[in-house]
């Protein structure tokens, strides 16, 4: 055993691990999947590498009105409550956004938080973001007509960004937000027409 920096390292175990790791990598190379298969496998984290976090929301339904709540992750976080509703002509009380508007709002909020974090990491100065989200729905699907999906058919997310940075940097920011925003990634995987636009706003 060798001691370095207060840490014991068993050389025998180290060489055994190194050999097994090399064999494992060689096997993966020989039996690697086709180009199409590789694309799907590369997007799935192995159990040892994955770091899962569970999000939970509770709701109480009052006809078409839903009162929601969740507890914060840390003791210092506030517990949150909000209401999703429908207009009065649909039997609601009209005291909160509809679930579909809330979904588009979640896309804007998630993209905004993600964009600010990534812009800071890129050292990209941004004065402000203005967001708009739009979803196109065929209402026949909600009415139960066969062959028509009840989901959004198209979703557009548009950001007006006030910055002095060149367009190339803004395009890079857009691509990173698309891939790292969880709500954006969820919509992309829904296999619908999804467009994200970042426009630069002059000062």
Short mmCIF file of N, CA, C and O in Angstrom, two decimals, residues 8-87:
data_model
loop_
_atom_site.label_atom_id
_atom_site.label_comp_id
_atom_site.label_asym_id
_atom_site.label_seq_id
_atom_site.Cartn_x
_atom_site.Cartn_y
_atom_site.Cartn_z
N UNK A 8 -4.83 6.12 1.28
CA UNK A 8 -4.22 4.85 0.97
C UNK A 8 -4.72 4.34 -0.37
O UNK A 8 -5.90 4.40 -0.67
N UNK A 9 -3.79 3.82 -1.15
CA UNK A 9 -4.15 3.30 -2.46
C UNK A 9 -3.61 1.90 -2.59
O UNK A 9 -2.41 1.67 -2.50
N UNK A 10 -4.44 0.93 -2.73
CA UNK A 10 -4.05 -0.47 -2.89
C UNK A 10 -3.67 -0.68 -4.35
O UNK A 10 -4.51 -0.64 -5.25
N UNK A 11 -2.36 -0.85 -4.62
CA UNK A 11 -1.89 -0.96 -6.00
C UNK A 11 -2.49 -2.16 -6.71
O UNK A 11 -2.79 -2.10 -7.91
N UNK A 12 -2.65 -3.26 -6.00
CA UNK A 12 -3.21 -4.44 -6.64
C UNK A 12 -4.62 -4.18 -7.13
O UNK A 12 -4.97 -4.50 -8.26
N UNK A 13 -5.42 -3.57 -6.27
CA UNK A 13 -6.79 -3.22 -6.68
C UNK A 13 -6.79 -2.22 -7.81
O UNK A 13 -7.63 -2.25 -8.69
N UNK A 14 -5.84 -1.29 -7.79
CA UNK A 14 -5.78 -0.26 -8.84
C UNK A 14 -5.52 -0.89 -10.21
O UNK A 14 -6.19 -0.59 -11.18
N UNK A 15 -4.50 -1.82 -10.26
CA UNK A 15 -4.19 -2.44 -11.55
C UNK A 15 -5.33 -3.36 -12.00
O UNK A 15 -5.63 -3.47 -13.20
N UNK A 16 -5.98 -4.02 -11.04
CA UNK A 16 -7.13 -4.85 -11.39
C UNK A 16 -8.25 -4.01 -11.98
O UNK A 16 -8.83 -4.35 -13.01
N UNK A 17 -8.51 -2.87 -11.35
CA UNK A 17 -9.57 -1.97 -11.86
C UNK A 17 -9.22 -1.43 -13.24
O UNK A 17 -10.03 -1.35 -14.13
N UNK A 18 -7.92 -1.06 -13.42
CA UNK A 18 -7.49 -0.51 -14.70
C UNK A 18 -7.66 -1.52 -15.81
O UNK A 18 -8.12 -1.22 -16.92
N UNK A 19 -7.29 -2.79 -15.52
CA UNK A 19 -7.41 -3.84 -16.54
C UNK A 19 -8.86 -4.08 -16.90
O UNK A 19 -9.22 -4.17 -18.09
N UNK A 20 -9.71 -4.18 -15.90
CA UNK A 20 -11.14 -4.41 -16.16
C UNK A 20 -11.75 -3.25 -16.91
O UNK A 20 -12.60 -3.43 -17.79
N UNK A 21 -11.34 -2.02 -16.60
CA UNK A 21 -11.86 -0.85 -17.30
C UNK A 21 -11.47 -0.89 -18.77
O UNK A 21 -12.25 -0.60 -19.66
N UNK A 22 -10.19 -1.28 -19.04
CA UNK A 22 -9.72 -1.35 -20.43
C UNK A 22 -10.49 -2.40 -21.21
O UNK A 22 -10.92 -2.18 -22.35
N UNK A 23 -10.70 -3.58 -20.59
CA UNK A 23 -11.45 -4.64 -21.26
C UNK A 23 -12.87 -4.21 -21.54
O UNK A 23 -13.43 -4.46 -22.61
N UNK A 24 -13.46 -3.52 -20.56
CA UNK A 24 -14.83 -3.05 -20.74
C UNK A 24 -14.95 -2.07 -21.89
O UNK A 24 -15.84 -2.16 -22.71
N UNK A 25 -14.00 -1.12 -21.96
CA UNK A 25 -14.03 -0.14 -23.05
C UNK A 25 -13.78 -0.80 -24.39
O UNK A 25 -14.40 -0.45 -25.39
N UNK A 26 -12.87 -1.80 -24.43
CA UNK A 26 -12.60 -2.49 -25.69
C UNK A 26 -13.83 -3.24 -26.16
O UNK A 26 -14.16 -3.26 -27.35
N UNK A 27 -14.54 -3.87 -25.22
CA UNK A 27 -15.75 -4.59 -25.59
C UNK A 27 -16.81 -3.66 -26.15
O UNK A 27 -17.48 -3.95 -27.13
N UNK A 28 -16.94 -2.48 -25.52
CA UNK A 28 -17.91 -1.50 -26.01
C UNK A 28 -17.57 -1.06 -27.42
O UNK A 28 -18.43 -0.84 -28.25
N UNK A 29 -16.27 -0.91 -27.71
CA UNK A 29 -15.85 -0.47 -29.04
C UNK A 29 -16.17 -1.52 -30.09
O UNK A 29 -16.67 -1.23 -31.17
N UNK A 30 -15.88 -2.80 -29.75
CA UNK A 30 -16.11 -3.88 -30.71
C UNK A 30 -17.58 -4.07 -30.98
O UNK A 30 -18.01 -4.31 -32.10
N UNK A 31 -18.40 -3.95 -29.92
CA UNK A 31 -19.82 -4.25 -30.06
C UNK A 31 -20.67 -2.99 -30.05
O UNK A 31 -21.84 -3.03 -29.71
N UNK A 32 -20.08 -1.84 -30.44
CA UNK A 32 -20.84 -0.60 -30.39
C UNK A 32 -22.00 -0.64 -31.39
O UNK A 32 -21.89 -1.25 -32.45
N UNK A 33 -23.12 0.03 -31.07
CA UNK A 33 -24.30 -0.04 -31.91
C UNK A 33 -24.13 0.75 -33.19
O UNK A 33 -23.14 1.45 -33.39
N UNK A 34 -25.12 0.60 -34.06
CA UNK A 34 -25.11 1.32 -35.33
C UNK A 34 -25.28 2.80 -35.07
O UNK A 34 -25.57 3.23 -33.96
N UNK A 35 -25.13 3.64 -36.14
CA UNK A 35 -25.25 5.08 -35.99
C UNK A 35 -26.60 5.46 -35.41
O UNK A 35 -26.70 6.31 -34.54
N UNK A 36 -27.69 4.80 -35.88
CA UNK A 36 -29.03 5.12 -35.39
C UNK A 36 -29.17 4.73 -33.93
O UNK A 36 -29.71 5.48 -33.12
N UNK A 37 -28.68 3.53 -33.58
CA UNK A 37 -28.78 3.08 -32.19
C UNK A 37 -27.94 3.94 -31.27
O UNK A 37 -28.32 4.24 -30.17
N UNK A 38 -26.75 4.35 -31.74
CA UNK A 38 -25.83 5.13 -30.91
C UNK A 38 -26.46 6.43 -30.46
O UNK A 38 -26.27 6.88 -29.35
N UNK A 39 -27.27 7.04 -31.33
CA UNK A 39 -27.88 8.32 -31.01
C UNK A 39 -28.80 8.19 -29.81
O UNK A 39 -28.86 9.04 -28.95
N UNK A 40 -29.56 7.07 -29.74
CA UNK A 40 -30.50 6.90 -28.63
C UNK A 40 -29.76 6.49 -27.36
O UNK A 40 -30.09 6.93 -26.28
N UNK A 41 -28.72 5.65 -27.48
CA UNK A 41 -27.99 5.20 -26.31
C UNK A 41 -27.24 6.35 -25.65
O UNK A 41 -27.18 6.46 -24.43
N UNK A 42 -26.68 7.25 -26.46
CA UNK A 42 -25.87 8.33 -25.91
C UNK A 42 -26.68 9.31 -25.08
O UNK A 42 -26.13 10.04 -24.28
N UNK A 43 -28.00 9.31 -25.25
CA UNK A 43 -28.84 10.24 -24.51
C UNK A 43 -29.32 9.66 -23.18
O UNK A 43 -30.04 10.31 -22.44
N UNK A 44 -28.95 8.41 -22.89
CA UNK A 44 -29.41 7.75 -21.67
C UNK A 44 -28.24 7.64 -20.70
O UNK A 44 -27.23 7.03 -21.00
N UNK A 45 -28.38 8.25 -19.53
CA UNK A 45 -27.32 8.20 -18.53
C UNK A 45 -27.29 6.82 -17.87
O UNK A 45 -28.32 6.21 -17.64
N UNK A 46 -26.09 6.31 -17.60
CA UNK A 46 -25.97 5.05 -16.89
C UNK A 46 -26.35 5.28 -15.44
O UNK A 46 -26.21 6.37 -14.91
N UNK A 47 -26.85 4.22 -14.76
CA UNK A 47 -27.29 4.39 -13.37
C UNK A 47 -26.20 4.97 -12.47
O UNK A 47 -26.47 5.74 -11.56
N UNK A 48 -24.92 4.59 -12.71
CA UNK A 48 -23.85 5.07 -11.85
C UNK A 48 -23.56 6.55 -12.07
O UNK A 48 -23.06 7.22 -11.18
N UNK A 49 -23.86 7.07 -13.29
CA UNK A 49 -23.56 8.46 -13.59
C UNK A 49 -24.76 9.38 -13.36
O UNK A 49 -24.60 10.58 -13.23
N UNK A 50 -25.96 8.82 -13.35
CA UNK A 50 -27.16 9.64 -13.24
C UNK A 50 -27.28 10.27 -11.85
O UNK A 50 -26.92 9.66 -10.85
N UNK A 51 -27.78 11.50 -11.83
CA UNK A 51 -28.05 12.19 -10.57
C UNK A 51 -29.50 12.67 -10.63
O UNK A 51 -29.79 13.74 -11.13
N UNK A 52 -30.39 11.83 -10.15
CA UNK A 52 -31.81 12.11 -10.28
C UNK A 52 -32.32 13.02 -9.17
O UNK A 52 -31.86 12.95 -8.03
N UNK A 53 -33.26 13.87 -9.52
CA UNK A 53 -33.94 14.72 -8.56
C UNK A 53 -35.44 14.63 -8.84
O UNK A 53 -35.87 14.80 -9.99
N UNK A 54 -36.22 14.37 -7.82
CA UNK A 54 -37.66 14.20 -7.99
C UNK A 54 -38.39 15.49 -7.63
O UNK A 54 -38.11 16.10 -6.59
N UNK A 55 -39.30 15.89 -8.50
CA UNK A 55 -40.16 17.06 -8.25
C UNK A 55 -41.59 16.55 -8.01
O UNK A 55 -42.08 15.70 -8.75
N UNK A 56 -42.24 17.10 -7.00
CA UNK A 56 -43.58 16.64 -6.64
C UNK A 56 -44.50 17.82 -6.39
O UNK A 56 -44.14 18.76 -5.69
N UNK A 57 -45.69 17.75 -6.96
CA UNK A 57 -46.72 18.76 -6.78
C UNK A 57 -48.00 18.05 -6.35
O UNK A 57 -48.33 16.98 -6.86
N UNK A 58 -48.73 18.64 -5.41
CA UNK A 58 -50.01 18.09 -4.96
C UNK A 58 -51.14 19.00 -5.41
O UNK A 58 -50.97 20.23 -5.49
N UNK A 59 -52.29 18.42 -5.72
CA UNK A 59 -53.41 19.21 -6.20
C UNK A 59 -54.74 18.73 -5.65
O UNK A 59 -54.92 17.54 -5.40
N UNK A 60 -55.65 19.67 -5.44
CA UNK A 60 -57.02 19.38 -5.02
C UNK A 60 -57.97 19.96 -6.05
O UNK A 60 -57.92 21.16 -6.35
N UNK A 61 -58.80 19.11 -6.64
CA UNK A 61 -59.71 19.55 -7.69
C UNK A 61 -61.05 20.01 -7.14
O UNK A 61 -61.65 19.35 -6.29
N UNK A 62 -61.51 21.15 -7.62
CA UNK A 62 -62.84 21.68 -7.30
C UNK A 62 -63.54 21.94 -8.63
O UNK A 62 -63.41 23.01 -9.19
N UNK A 63 -64.22 20.92 -9.13
CA UNK A 63 -64.75 20.94 -10.50
C UNK A 63 -63.58 21.13 -11.46
O UNK A 63 -62.63 20.36 -11.42
N UNK A 64 -63.59 22.15 -12.30
CA UNK A 64 -62.49 22.31 -13.26
C UNK A 64 -61.37 23.19 -12.70
O UNK A 64 -60.39 23.46 -13.40
N UNK A 65 -61.50 23.63 -11.46
CA UNK A 65 -60.46 24.43 -10.80
C UNK A 65 -59.55 23.52 -9.99
O UNK A 65 -60.03 22.61 -9.30
N UNK A 66 -58.23 23.74 -10.08
CA UNK A 66 -57.28 22.90 -9.35
C UNK A 66 -56.38 23.77 -8.49
O UNK A 66 -55.73 24.70 -8.98
N UNK A 67 -56.37 23.48 -7.18
CA UNK A 67 -55.52 24.20 -6.24
C UNK A 67 -54.27 23.36 -5.99
O UNK A 67 -54.36 22.22 -5.53
N UNK A 68 -53.12 23.92 -6.29
CA UNK A 68 -51.86 23.18 -6.27
C UNK A 68 -50.91 23.70 -5.19
O UNK A 68 -50.99 24.86 -4.77
N UNK A 69 -50.01 22.84 -4.77
CA UNK A 69 -49.00 23.24 -3.78
C UNK A 69 -47.81 22.32 -3.87
O UNK A 69 -47.89 21.20 -4.38
N UNK A 70 -46.68 22.83 -3.38
CA UNK A 70 -45.50 21.99 -3.22
C UNK A 70 -44.62 22.57 -2.12
O UNK A 70 -44.67 23.76 -1.83
N UNK A 71 -43.83 21.68 -1.52
CA UNK A 71 -42.91 22.10 -0.46
C UNK A 71 -41.54 22.38 -1.05
O UNK A 71 -41.12 21.72 -2.00
N UNK A 72 -40.84 23.36 -0.50
CA UNK A 72 -39.51 23.70 -0.98
C UNK A 72 -38.51 22.59 -0.70
O UNK A 72 -38.73 21.72 0.15
N UNK A 73 -37.40 22.62 -1.44
CA UNK A 73 -36.37 21.59 -1.27
C UNK A 73 -35.63 21.72 0.05
O UNK A 73 -35.20 20.73 0.63
N UNK A 74 -35.46 22.94 0.52
CA UNK A 74 -34.69 23.19 1.73
C UNK A 74 -35.58 23.83 2.80
O UNK A 74 -36.61 24.43 2.47
N UNK A 75 -35.20 23.70 4.07
CA UNK A 75 -36.01 24.29 5.15
C UNK A 75 -36.24 25.79 4.98
O UNK A 75 -37.25 26.33 5.45
N UNK A 76 -35.30 26.47 4.32
CA UNK A 76 -35.43 27.91 4.14
C UNK A 76 -36.34 28.27 2.96
O UNK A 76 -36.68 29.44 2.79
N UNK A 77 -36.70 27.27 2.13
CA UNK A 77 -37.57 27.53 0.98
C UNK A 77 -39.02 27.65 1.42
O UNK A 77 -39.48 26.90 2.28
N UNK A 78 -39.74 28.59 0.81
CA UNK A 78 -41.15 28.76 1.13
C UNK A 78 -41.99 27.71 0.42
O UNK A 78 -41.67 27.28 -0.69
N UNK A 79 -43.06 27.27 1.08
CA UNK A 79 -44.02 26.40 0.42
C UNK A 79 -44.86 27.25 -0.53
O UNK A 79 -45.28 28.35 -0.18
N UNK A 80 -45.11 26.73 -1.71
CA UNK A 80 -45.80 27.50 -2.75
C UNK A 80 -47.19 26.95 -3.01
O UNK A 80 -47.41 25.73 -2.98
N UNK A 81 -48.13 27.85 -3.27
CA UNK A 81 -49.49 27.46 -3.66
C UNK A 81 -49.92 28.31 -4.85
O UNK A 81 -49.54 29.47 -4.96
N UNK A 82 -50.68 27.71 -5.73
CA UNK A 82 -51.24 28.45 -6.85
C UNK A 82 -52.44 27.70 -7.40
O UNK A 82 -52.72 26.56 -7.01
N UNK A 83 -53.16 28.35 -8.29
CA UNK A 83 -54.40 27.79 -8.81
C UNK A 83 -54.41 27.80 -10.33
O UNK A 83 -54.05 28.79 -10.96
N UNK A 84 -54.79 26.65 -10.89
CA UNK A 84 -55.06 26.57 -12.32
C UNK A 84 -56.56 26.52 -12.50
O UNK A 84 -57.27 25.82 -11.78
N UNK A 85 -57.06 27.27 -13.46
CA UNK A 85 -58.50 27.43 -13.57
C UNK A 85 -58.91 27.49 -15.03
O UNK A 85 -58.07 27.40 -15.94
N UNK A 86 -60.19 27.65 -15.24
CA UNK A 86 -60.76 27.82 -16.58
C UNK A 86 -61.68 29.03 -16.55
O UNK A 86 -62.12 29.47 -15.47
N UNK A 87 -61.96 29.62 -17.71
CA UNK A 87 -62.91 30.74 -17.73
C UNK A 87 -64.29 30.32 -17.24
O UNK A 87 -64.62 29.14 -17.22
#
